[in-house]
Amino acid sequence: MENSWIIEASVAVAAIAFVALVVFLIMTLRSVSALLGQTNGIMREIQQQVSGLSAEATEVLRHTNEVTVDVRNKLHSIDSVVYSVKNVGDAVEEITSSLKQASATVAGTVRSKVVETAKQAEGPTEDKVVKVMQAVPVVIDLWNSFRNRKSMKSSTLSKA
């Protein structure tokens, strides 16, 4: 019977140990449950923030697309301006070419008139000067006709 007291004490200690184990397991499970609750709350907040960010990112992409379309349209409108500038450059080049030809023609005419005048005036030097002075109105008339032709071309180009 002495052994029975030891067995009863051992069973009592084992029962107390089991109760203590169950209490600690319950506390651990409650902590885990609280932790899972917090994790769920955090996950919901993250989902809301991601949804908000997703909406903002979609809005940014939409604005970016609008800006891209606007820039593309403006570039297309600039194309016509660049084309017009090219046409103006071509016209200026043509006018410059015409001016060169006209000035060469005027210079040739003046030379021929001077040579003609010099050939006709075989007399004293004063006669030559008089002849050259007589050729000056012809040169002025040629110059005026050249300027008139130039202004007519300019007005024609500006109307186009």
PDB file of N, CA, C and O in Angstrom, residues 104-144:
ATOM      1  N   ALA A 104      22.776  89.163-114.119  1.00  0.00           N
ATOM      2  CA  ALA A 104      23.717  88.829-115.193  1.00  0.00           C
ATOM      3  C   ALA A 104      23.258  89.457-116.501  1.00  0.00           C
ATOM      4  O   ALA A 104      24.077  89.994-117.269  1.00  0.00           O
ATOM      5  N   THR A 105      21.958  89.420-116.758  1.00  0.00           N
ATOM      6  CA  THR A 105      21.420  90.026-117.983  1.00  0.00           C
ATOM      7  C   THR A 105      21.640  91.532-117.978  1.00  0.00           C
ATOM      8  O   THR A 105      22.070  92.114-118.983  1.00  0.00           O
ATOM      9  N   VAL A 106      21.357  92.180-116.844  1.00  0.00           N
ATOM     10  CA  VAL A 106      21.555  93.628-116.735  1.00  0.00           C
ATOM     11  C   VAL A 106      23.029  93.972-116.924  1.00  0.00           C
ATOM     12  O   VAL A 106      23.378  94.908-117.646  1.00  0.00           O
ATOM     13  N   ALA A 107      23.895  93.187-116.258  1.00  0.00           N
ATOM     14  CA  ALA A 107      25.332  93.456-116.386  1.00  0.00           C
ATOM     15  C   ALA A 107      25.779  93.275-117.834  1.00  0.00           C
ATOM     16  O   ALA A 107      26.558  94.079-118.362  1.00  0.00           O
ATOM     17  N   GLY A 108      25.280  92.234-118.478  1.00  0.00           N
ATOM     18  CA  GLY A 108      25.636  92.021-119.888  1.00  0.00           C
ATOM     19  C   GLY A 108      25.138  93.152-120.762  1.00  0.00           C
ATOM     20  O   GLY A 108      25.850  93.622-121.675  1.00  0.00           O
ATOM     21  N   THR A 109      23.920  93.612-120.513  1.00  0.00           N
ATOM     22  CA  THR A 109      23.362  94.711-121.297  1.00  0.00           C
ATOM     23  C   THR A 109      24.170  95.979-121.082  1.00  0.00           C
ATOM     24  O   THR A 109      24.478  96.704-122.044  1.00  0.00           O
ATOM     25  N   VAL A 110      24.522  96.252-119.842  1.00  0.00           N
ATOM     26  CA  VAL A 110      25.314  97.450-119.541  1.00  0.00           C
ATOM     27  C   VAL A 110      26.668  97.355-120.233  1.00  0.00           C
ATOM     28  O   VAL A 110      27.139  98.312-120.848  1.00  0.00           O
ATOM     29  N   ARG A 111      27.291  96.188-120.136  1.00  0.00           N
ATOM     30  CA  ARG A 111      28.588  96.010-120.803  1.00  0.00           C
ATOM     31  C   ARG A 111      28.471  96.244-122.304  1.00  0.00           C
ATOM     32  O   ARG A 111      29.296  96.915-122.915  1.00  0.00           O
ATOM     33  N   SER A 112      27.436  95.611-122.890  1.00  0.00           N
ATOM     34  CA  SER A 112      27.289  95.756-124.346  1.00  0.00           C
ATOM     35  C   SER A 112      27.022  97.213-124.725  1.00  0.00           C
ATOM     36  O   SER A 112      27.532  97.708-125.726  1.00  0.00           O
ATOM     37  N   LYS A 113      26.215  97.920-123.910  1.00  0.00           N
ATOM     38  CA  LYS A 113      25.949  99.336-124.191  1.00  0.00           C
ATOM     39  C   LYS A 113      27.215 100.160-124.052  1.00  0.00           C
ATOM     40  O   LYS A 113      27.480 101.053-124.859  1.00  0.00           O
ATOM     41  N   VAL A 114      28.023  99.861-123.034  1.00  0.00           N
ATOM     42  CA  VAL A 114      29.267 100.601-122.832  1.00  0.00           C
ATOM     43  C   VAL A 114      30.221 100.327-123.982  1.00  0.00           C
ATOM     44  O   VAL A 114      30.853 101.235-124.527  1.00  0.00           O
ATOM     45  N   VAL A 115      30.323  99.054-124.370  1.00  0.00           N
ATOM     46  CA  VAL A 115      31.214  98.707-125.483  1.00  0.00           C
ATOM     47  C   VAL A 115      30.711  99.364-126.763  1.00  0.00           C
ATOM     48  O   VAL A 115      31.493  99.916-127.551  1.00  0.00           O
ATOM     49  N   GLU A 116      29.407  99.323-126.963  1.00  0.00           N
ATOM     50  CA  GLU A 116      28.819  99.945-128.149  1.00  0.00           C
ATOM     51  C   GLU A 116      29.096 101.432-128.147  1.00  0.00           C
ATOM     52  O   GLU A 116      29.474 102.013-129.167  1.00  0.00           O
ATOM     53  N   THR A 117      28.915 102.033-126.988  1.00  0.00           N
ATOM     54  CA  THR A 117      29.142 103.465-126.864  1.00  0.00           C
ATOM     55  C   THR A 117      30.606 103.783-127.085  1.00  0.00           C
ATOM     56  O   THR A 117      30.941 104.773-127.747  1.00  0.00           O
ATOM     57  N   ALA A 118      31.466 102.927-126.550  1.00  0.00           N
ATOM     58  CA  ALA A 118      32.906 103.175-126.719  1.00  0.00           C
ATOM     59  C   ALA A 118      33.308 103.026-128.180  1.00  0.00           C
ATOM     60  O   ALA A 118      34.152 103.777-128.684  1.00  0.00           O
ATOM     61  N   LYS A 119      32.720 102.089-128.895  1.00  0.00           N
ATOM     62  CA  LYS A 119      33.047 101.901-130.306  1.00  0.00           C
ATOM     63  C   LYS A 119      32.537 103.067-131.137  1.00  0.00           C
ATOM     64  O   LYS A 119      33.171 103.480-132.101  1.00  0.00           O
ATOM     65  N   GLN A 120      31.369 103.551-130.772  1.00  0.00           N
ATOM     66  CA  GLN A 120      30.804 104.666-131.534  1.00  0.00           C
ATOM     67  C   GLN A 120      31.557 105.957-131.259  1.00  0.00           C
ATOM     68  O   GLN A 120      31.641 106.815-132.115  1.00  0.00           O
ATOM     69  N   ALA A 121      32.057 106.076-130.051  1.00  0.00           N
ATOM     70  CA  ALA A 121      32.745 107.311-129.684  1.00  0.00           C
ATOM     71  C   ALA A 121      34.229 107.125-129.870  1.00  0.00           C
ATOM     72  O   ALA A 121      34.956 106.790-128.951  1.00  0.00           O
ATOM     73  N   GLU A 122      34.681 107.338-131.030  1.00  0.00           N
ATOM     74  CA  GLU A 122      36.108 107.214-131.294  1.00  0.00           C
ATOM     75  C   GLU A 122      36.754 108.572-131.127  1.00  0.00           C
ATOM     76  O   GLU A 122      37.949 108.719-131.320  1.00  0.00           O
ATOM     77  N   GLY A 123      36.000 109.551-130.783  1.00  0.00           N
ATOM     78  CA  GLY A 123      36.509 110.900-130.666  1.00  0.00           C
ATOM     79  C   GLY A 123      37.196 111.116-129.337  1.00  0.00           C
ATOM     80  O   GLY A 123      37.677 110.193-128.689  1.00  0.00           O
ATOM     81  N   PRO A 124      37.248 112.310-128.920  1.00  0.00           N
ATOM     82  CA  PRO A 124      37.928 112.655-127.661  1.00  0.00           C
ATOM     83  C   PRO A 124      37.224 112.008-126.460  1.00  0.00           C
ATOM     84  O   PRO A 124      36.108 111.547-126.541  1.00  0.00           O
ATOM     85  N   THR A 125      37.884 112.021-125.338  1.00  0.00           N
ATOM     86  CA  THR A 125      37.417 111.383-124.117  1.00  0.00           C
ATOM     87  C   THR A 125      36.114 111.994-123.627  1.00  0.00           C
ATOM     88  O   THR A 125      35.267 111.303-123.074  1.00  0.00           O
ATOM     89  N   GLU A 126      35.923 113.248-123.832  1.00  0.00           N
ATOM     90  CA  GLU A 126      34.691 113.906-123.394  1.00  0.00           C
ATOM     91  C   GLU A 126      33.496 113.307-124.117  1.00  0.00           C
ATOM     92  O   GLU A 126      32.427 113.142-123.534  1.00  0.00           O
ATOM     93  N   ASP A 127      33.650 112.952-125.357  1.00  0.00           N
ATOM     94  CA  ASP A 127      32.550 112.341-126.101  1.00  0.00           C
ATOM     95  C   ASP A 127      32.195 110.979-125.503  1.00  0.00           C
ATOM     96  O   ASP A 127      31.035 110.611-125.430  1.00  0.00           O
ATOM     97  N   LYS A 128      33.218 110.269-125.074  1.00  0.00           N
ATOM     98  CA  LYS A 128      32.971 108.953-124.451  1.00  0.00           C
ATOM     99  C   LYS A 128      32.189 109.110-123.152  1.00  0.00           C
ATOM    100  O   LYS A 128      31.262 108.343-122.879  1.00  0.00           O
ATOM    101  N   VAL A 129      32.543 110.074-122.351  1.00  0.00           N
ATOM    102  CA  VAL A 129      31.839 110.318-121.104  1.00  0.00           C
ATOM    103  C   VAL A 129      30.394 110.695-121.392  1.00  0.00           C
ATOM    104  O   VAL A 129      29.458 110.237-120.724  1.00  0.00           O
ATOM    105  N   VAL A 130      30.174 111.489-122.373  1.00  0.00           N
ATOM    106  CA  VAL A 130      28.826 111.885-122.755  1.00  0.00           C
ATOM    107  C   VAL A 130      28.028 110.671-123.182  1.00  0.00           C
ATOM    108  O   VAL A 130      26.861 110.497-122.819  1.00  0.00           O
ATOM    109  N   LYS A 131      28.638 109.797-123.934  1.00  0.00           N
ATOM    110  CA  LYS A 131      27.954 108.594-124.402  1.00  0.00           C
ATOM    111  C   LYS A 131      27.590 107.684-123.216  1.00  0.00           C
ATOM    112  O   LYS A 131      26.499 107.109-123.182  1.00  0.00           O
ATOM    113  N   VAL A 132      28.532 107.542-122.268  1.00  0.00           N
ATOM    114  CA  VAL A 132      28.257 106.717-121.086  1.00  0.00           C
ATOM    115  C   VAL A 132      27.116 107.344-120.296  1.00  0.00           C
ATOM    116  O   VAL A 132      26.222 106.643-119.801  1.00  0.00           O
ATOM    117  N   MET A 133      27.116 108.650-120.170  1.00  0.00           N
ATOM    118  CA  MET A 133      26.045 109.330-119.453  1.00  0.00           C
ATOM    119  C   MET A 133      24.707 109.134-120.156  1.00  0.00           C
ATOM    120  O   MET A 133      23.668 109.077-119.516  1.00  0.00           O
ATOM    121  N   GLN A 134      24.747 109.002-121.442  1.00  0.00           N
ATOM    122  CA  GLN A 134      23.522 108.744-122.180  1.00  0.00           C
ATOM    123  C   GLN A 134      23.026 107.311-121.939  1.00  0.00           C
ATOM    124  O   GLN A 134      21.835 107.041-122.035  1.00  0.00           O
ATOM    125  N   ALA A 135      23.962 106.386-121.620  1.00  0.00           N
ATOM    126  CA  ALA A 135      23.588 104.987-121.387  1.00  0.00           C
ATOM    127  C   ALA A 135      22.989 104.780-119.992  1.00  0.00           C
ATOM    128  O   ALA A 135      22.294 103.793-119.743  1.00  0.00           O
ATOM    129  N   VAL A 136      23.218 105.697-119.069  1.00  0.00           N
ATOM    130  CA  VAL A 136      22.734 105.561-117.697  1.00  0.00           C
ATOM    131  C   VAL A 136      21.211 105.451-117.644  1.00  0.00           C
ATOM    132  O   VAL A 136      20.664 104.592-116.937  1.00  0.00           O
ATOM    133  N   PRO A 137      20.437 106.255-118.357  1.00  0.00           N
ATOM    134  CA  PRO A 137      18.980 106.081-118.311  1.00  0.00           C
ATOM    135  C   PRO A 137      18.532 104.708-118.786  1.00  0.00           C
ATOM    136  O   PRO A 137      17.553 104.151-118.274  1.00  0.00           O
ATOM    137  N   VAL A 138      19.258 104.144-119.756  1.00  0.00           N
ATOM    138  CA  VAL A 138      18.911 102.799-120.233  1.00  0.00           C
ATOM    139  C   VAL A 138      19.108 101.794-119.098  1.00  0.00           C
ATOM    140  O   VAL A 138      18.265 100.913-118.868  1.00  0.00           O
ATOM    141  N   VAL A 139      20.201 101.917-118.371  1.00  0.00           N
ATOM    142  CA  VAL A 139      20.479 101.022-117.252  1.00  0.00           C
ATOM    143  C   VAL A 139      19.416 101.193-116.167  1.00  0.00           C
ATOM    144  O   VAL A 139      18.920 100.210-115.603  1.00  0.00           O
ATOM    145  N   ILE A 140      19.026 102.407-115.895  1.00  0.00           N
ATOM    146  CA  ILE A 140      18.008 102.659-114.871  1.00  0.00           C
ATOM    147  C   ILE A 140      16.681 102.039-115.294  1.00  0.00           C
ATOM    148  O   ILE A 140      15.970 101.431-114.489  1.00  0.00           O
ATOM    149  N   ASP A 141      16.317 102.190-116.572  1.00  0.00           N
ATOM    150  CA  ASP A 141      15.085 101.565-117.075  1.00  0.00           C
ATOM    151  C   ASP A 141      15.139 100.052-116.917  1.00  0.00           C
ATOM    152  O   ASP A 141      14.158  99.415-116.519  1.00  0.00           O
ATOM    153  N   LEU A 142      16.284  99.448-117.246  1.00  0.00           N
ATOM    154  CA  LEU A 142      16.437  98.003-117.094  1.00  0.00           C
ATOM    155  C   LEU A 142      16.286  97.600-115.623  1.00  0.00           C
ATOM    156  O   LEU A 142      15.642  96.601-115.297  1.00  0.00           O
ATOM    157  N   TRP A 143      16.884  98.364-114.756  1.00  0.00           N
ATOM    158  CA  TRP A 143      16.796  98.061-113.317  1.00  0.00           C
ATOM    159  C   TRP A 143      15.357  98.162-112.825  1.00  0.00           C
ATOM    160  O   TRP A 143      14.885  97.320-112.069  1.00  0.00           O
ATOM    161  N   ASN A 144      14.637  99.198-113.231  1.00  0.00           N
ATOM    162  CA  ASN A 144      13.237  99.344-112.828  1.00  0.00           C
ATOM    163  C   ASN A 144      12.394  98.193-113.348  1.00  0.00           C
ATOM    164  O   ASN A 144      11.525  97.670-112.639  1.00  0.00           O
TER     165      ASN A 144
END
